[in-house]
XYZ file of C-alpha atoms in Angstrom:
398
model
C -56.518 11.020 -23.473
C -59.115 10.694 -20.582
C -58.678 9.462 -17.079
C -55.035 10.491 -16.695
C -51.682 8.792 -18.359
C -51.907 6.855 -21.076
C -50.386 3.266 -20.833
C -47.416 2.459 -23.004
C -48.324 -0.444 -25.578
C -45.972 -2.705 -27.279
C -42.925 -2.368 -24.585
C -41.086 -5.434 -24.079
C -39.925 -5.616 -20.734
C -37.084 -7.641 -19.301
C -39.838 -9.874 -17.481
C -41.652 -10.384 -20.646
C -38.535 -11.841 -21.955
C -38.026 -14.446 -19.584
C -34.929 -13.221 -17.796
C -34.447 -14.567 -14.716
C -33.193 -13.117 -11.700
C -29.755 -13.783 -10.059
C -29.571 -13.327 -6.195
C -26.496 -11.400 -5.039
C -24.950 -11.376 -1.565
C -22.406 -8.694 -1.291
C -19.631 -8.831 1.653
C -18.593 -5.236 2.177
C -20.178 -1.813 1.641
C -17.883 1.061 1.263
C -15.956 2.411 -1.702
C -16.210 -0.652 -4.148
C -19.434 -2.030 -2.599
C -21.180 1.373 -3.779
C -19.783 0.907 -7.388
C -20.610 -2.601 -7.752
C -24.307 -2.145 -6.557
C -24.850 1.020 -8.776
C -23.563 -1.110 -11.684
C -26.171 -3.799 -10.749
C -28.906 -1.297 -10.687
C -27.915 0.302 -13.989
C -27.148 -3.048 -15.785
C -30.815 -4.193 -16.723
C -31.928 -1.004 -18.043
C -28.987 -0.393 -20.262
C -27.177 -3.491 -21.246
C -30.553 -4.606 -22.525
C -31.981 -7.672 -22.725
C -29.595 -8.470 -19.877
C -28.480 -12.106 -19.181
C -30.007 -11.948 -15.928
C -31.143 -9.160 -13.463
C -29.189 -8.921 -10.313
C -31.528 -9.085 -7.246
C -29.785 -7.542 -4.273
C -30.751 -10.399 -1.593
C -28.056 -9.004 0.998
C -25.282 -7.053 1.933
C -22.560 -8.140 4.715
C -20.451 -6.088 7.108
C -18.706 -5.796 10.131
C -20.629 -2.155 11.221
C -24.345 -2.836 11.833
C -25.051 0.962 11.361
C -23.107 1.181 8.152
C -24.288 -2.295 6.614
C -27.901 -1.696 7.691
C -27.528 2.252 5.958
C -26.239 0.514 2.886
C -28.977 -2.217 2.699
C -31.761 0.699 2.864
C -30.007 3.086 0.580
C -29.843 0.920 -2.210
C -32.610 -1.750 -1.790
C -31.188 -4.915 -0.474
C -33.502 -7.277 1.083
C -31.638 -7.808 4.249
C -28.261 -7.184 5.718
C -25.767 -9.394 7.987
C -22.965 -8.757 10.163
C -21.207 -12.257 9.653
C -20.297 -13.346 6.240
C -20.970 -17.105 7.267
C -24.683 -16.514 7.827
C -24.697 -14.681 4.306
C -23.368 -17.424 2.761
C -25.955 -19.705 4.237
C -28.806 -17.712 2.399
C -30.356 -20.019 -0.063
C -31.422 -17.207 -2.037
C -27.741 -16.311 -3.460
C -26.332 -17.702 -6.911
C -23.561 -14.987 -6.609
C -21.106 -13.934 -4.229
C -19.788 -10.547 -4.861
C -16.467 -9.622 -1.948
C -15.818 -6.344 -2.155
C -14.352 -6.484 1.295
C -10.500 -5.535 2.760
C -8.339 -8.029 1.334
C -7.740 -10.147 4.698
C -11.410 -11.336 3.918
C -10.949 -12.621 0.105
C -9.460 -15.808 0.879
C -11.618 -17.796 3.171
C -15.195 -16.335 2.338
C -14.753 -16.996 -1.200
C -13.311 -20.459 -0.487
C -16.597 -21.056 1.125
C -18.745 -19.647 -1.307
C -17.292 -21.747 -4.086
C -17.810 -24.744 -1.867
C -21.376 -23.575 -1.389
C -21.911 -23.700 -5.198
C -21.978 -19.998 -5.696
C -20.475 -17.897 -8.335
C -18.017 -15.154 -7.687
C -16.786 -11.957 -8.187
C -13.705 -10.912 -6.021
C -12.288 -7.380 -6.219
C -8.454 -7.071 -6.710
C -6.090 -7.896 -5.443
C -7.219 -11.141 -5.497
C -5.548 -12.074 -2.106
C -2.669 -10.759 0.063
C -0.384 -13.697 -1.473
C 0.215 -15.942 -4.207
C -0.570 -18.876 -1.842
C -4.105 -17.568 -0.714
C -4.896 -17.050 -4.490
C -3.961 -19.937 -5.745
C -6.149 -21.804 -3.248
C -9.025 -19.494 -4.098
C -8.544 -20.477 -7.813
C -8.290 -24.285 -6.979
C -11.577 -23.673 -5.131
C -13.469 -22.548 -8.234
C -12.097 -25.011 -10.365
C -12.848 -27.789 -7.790
C -16.204 -26.600 -7.545
C -16.937 -25.888 -11.251
C -18.400 -22.670 -10.423
C -17.438 -19.253 -12.401
C -14.863 -17.070 -10.751
C -13.911 -13.418 -12.014
C -11.243 -10.960 -10.555
C -12.506 -7.374 -10.135
C -9.859 -5.672 -12.625
C -12.400 -3.654 -14.260
C -9.860 -1.454 -16.365
C -10.387 -4.388 -19.133
C -13.994 -3.214 -19.491
C -12.984 0.417 -20.382
C -13.792 0.497 -24.262
C -10.748 2.128 -24.777
C -8.318 -0.110 -23.275
C -10.135 -3.128 -24.902
C -9.833 -1.515 -28.329
C -6.296 -1.009 -27.524
C -5.972 -4.879 -26.667
C -7.940 -5.781 -30.016
C -5.368 -3.666 -31.899
C -2.437 -5.265 -30.196
C -3.788 -8.524 -30.609
C -4.584 -8.223 -34.504
C -1.091 -7.776 -34.844
C -1.459 -3.857 -35.952
C 1.366 -2.920 -33.770
C 3.699 -5.931 -34.831
C 6.397 -7.148 -32.202
C 5.930 -5.631 -28.870
C 9.095 -3.910 -27.547
C 8.215 -2.234 -24.422
C 5.052 -1.494 -22.012
C 5.018 1.184 -19.300
C 2.639 1.870 -16.630
C 2.155 4.161 -13.601
C -0.839 4.496 -11.143
C -0.085 7.549 -9.105
C -2.432 9.026 -6.138
C -1.889 11.618 -3.666
C -5.066 10.873 -0.964
C -2.200 9.585 1.371
C 0.456 12.531 1.682
C 1.023 13.818 5.188
C -0.780 16.941 4.956
C -3.952 15.191 4.451
C -3.800 13.787 8.171
C -5.182 10.386 6.545
C -5.502 8.015 9.715
C -4.129 4.488 10.355
C -6.628 2.646 7.812
C -6.785 -1.043 7.008
C -4.625 -0.335 3.768
C -1.657 0.360 6.183
C -1.769 -2.609 7.824
C 0.266 -5.667 6.139
C -1.806 -8.287 8.061
C -5.080 -6.929 6.389
C -4.097 -5.714 2.896
C -0.871 -7.981 2.195
C 0.903 -4.824 0.668
C 0.370 -1.130 -0.026
C 0.219 0.840 -3.222
C 1.705 -2.575 -4.797
C -1.345 -4.612 -4.274
C -3.813 -1.680 -4.506
C -2.329 -0.759 -7.933
C -1.926 -4.163 -9.236
C -4.118 -3.287 -12.123
C -0.967 -1.874 -13.865
C 0.136 -5.704 -13.677
C -3.089 -7.358 -15.013
C -3.091 -4.645 -17.574
C 0.365 -5.712 -19.059
C -0.821 -9.110 -18.911
C -4.228 -8.566 -20.739
C -2.863 -6.241 -23.409
C 0.407 -8.226 -24.387
C -1.068 -11.493 -23.941
C 2.079 -12.288 -22.037
C 2.927 -12.944 -18.535
C 5.797 -11.179 -16.640
C 8.782 -13.195 -16.640
C 11.199 -11.343 -13.928
C 10.856 -8.255 -12.115
C 13.745 -6.028 -10.224
C 11.965 -3.733 -8.145
C 12.324 -1.229 -5.007
C 9.342 -0.556 -2.595
C 9.471 2.264 -0.018
C 7.431 3.366 2.994
C 7.904 7.515 3.338
C 5.035 7.795 6.427
C 5.794 5.155 8.953
C 3.431 5.863 11.688
C -0.092 7.261 11.502
C -2.648 8.226 14.233
C -5.361 5.429 14.829
C -9.117 6.997 13.745
C -10.592 5.840 17.203
C -7.708 8.127 19.000
C -6.335 5.228 20.732
C -2.398 5.902 19.835
C -0.362 5.385 16.859
C -0.480 2.512 14.206
C 3.084 1.636 12.609
C 2.791 1.419 8.792
C 4.354 -1.697 7.694
C 3.446 -1.767 3.898
C 4.692 0.248 0.930
C 3.786 3.476 0.177
C 5.469 3.290 -3.068
C 6.876 1.043 -5.612
C 8.757 0.749 -9.087
C 10.064 -2.170 -11.131
C 11.737 -2.863 -13.959
C 10.095 -6.145 -15.924
C 10.500 -8.414 -18.433
C 7.630 -10.208 -20.077
C 7.738 -13.912 -21.264
C 7.619 -12.802 -25.017
C 10.590 -10.649 -24.802
C 9.140 -7.163 -24.343
C 10.454 -4.927 -21.443
C 8.854 -3.057 -19.308
C 8.638 -0.753 -16.160
C 5.674 -0.247 -13.313
C 5.415 2.435 -10.920
C 2.949 3.327 -8.340
C 2.604 5.575 -5.335
C 0.106 7.030 -3.261
C 2.017 9.976 -2.359
C 2.541 11.774 -5.843
C 1.217 15.352 -5.003
C -1.458 16.523 -7.603
C -2.191 13.249 -8.993
C -5.841 11.746 -8.107
C -6.223 8.759 -10.386
C -3.500 8.777 -12.759
C -3.551 5.257 -14.429
C -1.789 5.266 -17.410
C 0.229 2.781 -19.816
C 1.880 2.758 -23.197
C 2.851 -0.083 -25.459
C 5.338 0.231 -28.113
C 5.697 -2.027 -30.958
C 7.601 -2.237 -34.586
C 5.019 -0.729 -36.312
C 3.345 1.967 -33.911
C 2.459 2.695 -30.115
C -0.712 3.050 -28.018
C -0.913 5.155 -24.945
C -3.617 5.491 -22.448
C -5.051 7.698 -19.373
C -7.458 6.683 -17.072
C -8.431 10.273 -16.198
C -9.331 10.763 -19.760
C -10.556 7.085 -20.145
C -12.727 7.799 -23.522
C -9.461 8.379 -25.589
C -6.499 6.512 -27.135
C -3.426 8.163 -28.021
C -2.246 6.143 -31.035
C 0.870 6.575 -33.482
C 1.573 4.711 -36.538
C 5.288 4.423 -37.496
C 4.412 4.267 -41.277
C 2.211 6.257 -43.852
C 2.078 9.553 -41.731
C 2.784 12.804 -43.472
C 6.648 13.966 -42.553
C 5.605 17.075 -41.073
C 2.970 15.993 -39.026
C 4.153 12.602 -37.379
C 3.428 11.846 -33.810
C 0.585 10.687 -31.658
C -3.099 10.915 -32.755
C -6.031 11.352 -30.400
C -8.804 8.831 -31.207
C -12.128 9.338 -29.173
C -13.474 5.672 -28.073
C -17.210 6.506 -28.476
C -18.072 5.245 -32.007
C -21.100 2.824 -31.984
C -18.713 0.171 -33.289
C -16.463 0.413 -30.556
C -16.846 -1.861 -27.321
C -19.991 -1.633 -25.303
C -20.658 2.097 -26.822
C -24.033 0.983 -28.442
C -25.748 0.823 -25.025
C -24.896 4.320 -24.064
C -25.167 7.395 -25.827
C -24.365 8.925 -29.511
C -20.602 9.098 -30.533
C -18.725 11.903 -28.655
C -21.161 11.611 -25.614
C -18.705 10.435 -23.152
C -19.015 7.365 -20.760
C -17.369 7.404 -17.458
C -15.571 5.186 -14.780
C -18.645 3.587 -13.140
C -19.879 2.338 -16.336
C -16.536 -0.380 -16.689
C -18.293 -1.957 -13.824
C -21.510 -2.012 -15.660
C -19.778 -3.866 -18.229
C -17.770 -6.055 -16.291
C -20.891 -7.553 -14.396
C -22.756 -7.839 -17.418
C -19.442 -10.291 -18.763
C -19.946 -12.364 -15.586
C -23.660 -12.431 -15.645
C -23.407 -13.690 -19.246
C -20.898 -16.096 -18.850
C -22.812 -17.756 -15.972
C -26.231 -18.014 -17.584
C -24.567 -18.967 -20.822
C -21.870 -21.049 -19.511
C -19.108 -19.156 -21.136
C -15.557 -19.021 -20.261
C -14.679 -15.766 -18.096
C -11.507 -15.504 -19.645
C -9.544 -13.996 -22.057
C -11.954 -10.842 -22.013
C -12.422 -10.898 -18.220
C -9.738 -11.482 -15.561
C -10.138 -15.324 -14.408
C -9.024 -16.526 -10.952
C -5.831 -17.645 -12.730
C -5.135 -13.996 -13.924
C -5.776 -13.154 -10.269
C -3.210 -15.434 -9.077
C -0.729 -14.345 -11.766
C -0.893 -10.866 -10.860
C -0.133 -12.003 -6.903
C 2.709 -13.683 -8.053
C 3.962 -10.665 -9.522
C 3.373 -8.880 -6.352
C 5.142 -11.495 -4.159
C 8.418 -11.321 -6.873
C 8.241 -7.568 -6.728
C 8.326 -7.740 -2.851
C 11.040 -10.352 -2.858
C 12.834 -8.430 -5.075
C 12.832 -5.237 -2.992
C 13.910 -7.044 0.156
C 16.741 -8.768 -1.425
C 18.063 -6.244 -4.156
C 18.061 -9.123 -6.708
C 16.170 -9.545 -9.732
C 13.750 -12.413 -9.402
C 11.915 -14.867 -11.723
C 8.039 -15.153 -11.500
C 7.213 -18.583 -11.098
C 3.513 -19.212 -11.948
């Protein structure tokens, strides 16, 4: 080889395949903003060929210093400090809303009115009434809308759902789920954040961990019919981060609920941000007449499976299945069997699904969480809140 590196011959790029770009505008730049942006940058190379190439047109946030740093760091073409200006950008086709809960409703409705497709983080809204307005806007304007319940796109979770849908577990008797974290324990001195303010967040741990509501609906293919619940705030005040006094915490630190599904299954939901030692402990277990399935987010490549029949009598119990075979959902895009994937890959799968639905005019559901699914989860959140306030069992009215 002379004159330097030999050029690769015969390589087919996404440009060679005629894959078009899709302009993305993002509202929000913090934790979820980084997760979504990382997925968009990674997607065209690993989910090959992609339905479209996400083009990072602009990011928006209230702090100019922070949002400009986000734009520079990840390669957004520009930034805004007002979401109304962002939505007027004619280069956008997809609006990705990862902002705080109080900016989910109005910007998302306006994006739908502007003809933009939408990815909105969970919870879809602060209340079911807000969520219904958003769902109706998406339907009215005939755009694609998906809610960021990304755990639907973990291979092990999808495999669990497929096993249940196939009838392998028979009649489903029980569903139980927990989402436990410890980041807001008093000794961590966490300041008064928007997540502790009901006007901004709607609820506390309940809405933040509404993943476990959606996972129940998704796995069982049945909505929650009624709830009996309690919520509690253990740390009623926190210091404001600007040093300007004390903020009153008016949302829940923890909740627990007994639930019944429309298909007759019973279940429990529990969430807290005060579980010492638990960092991101999202677990579920489904028990049926023919077996059981369990999953733990902190070991997200594994399923615990038990089959009630056909096991040797001296070794009955759960077995660990490593969900990394090429035949498992999405794994063919990554590494050889046994080479595990991570939390961030669920966002790659999620965004790929939405792009495929947009480009090829496919339905977002049932694989992805539609705005109707987001609304359904908000109905359950509202019902749990009402049950805690009244001490009564509450029916979920969809």
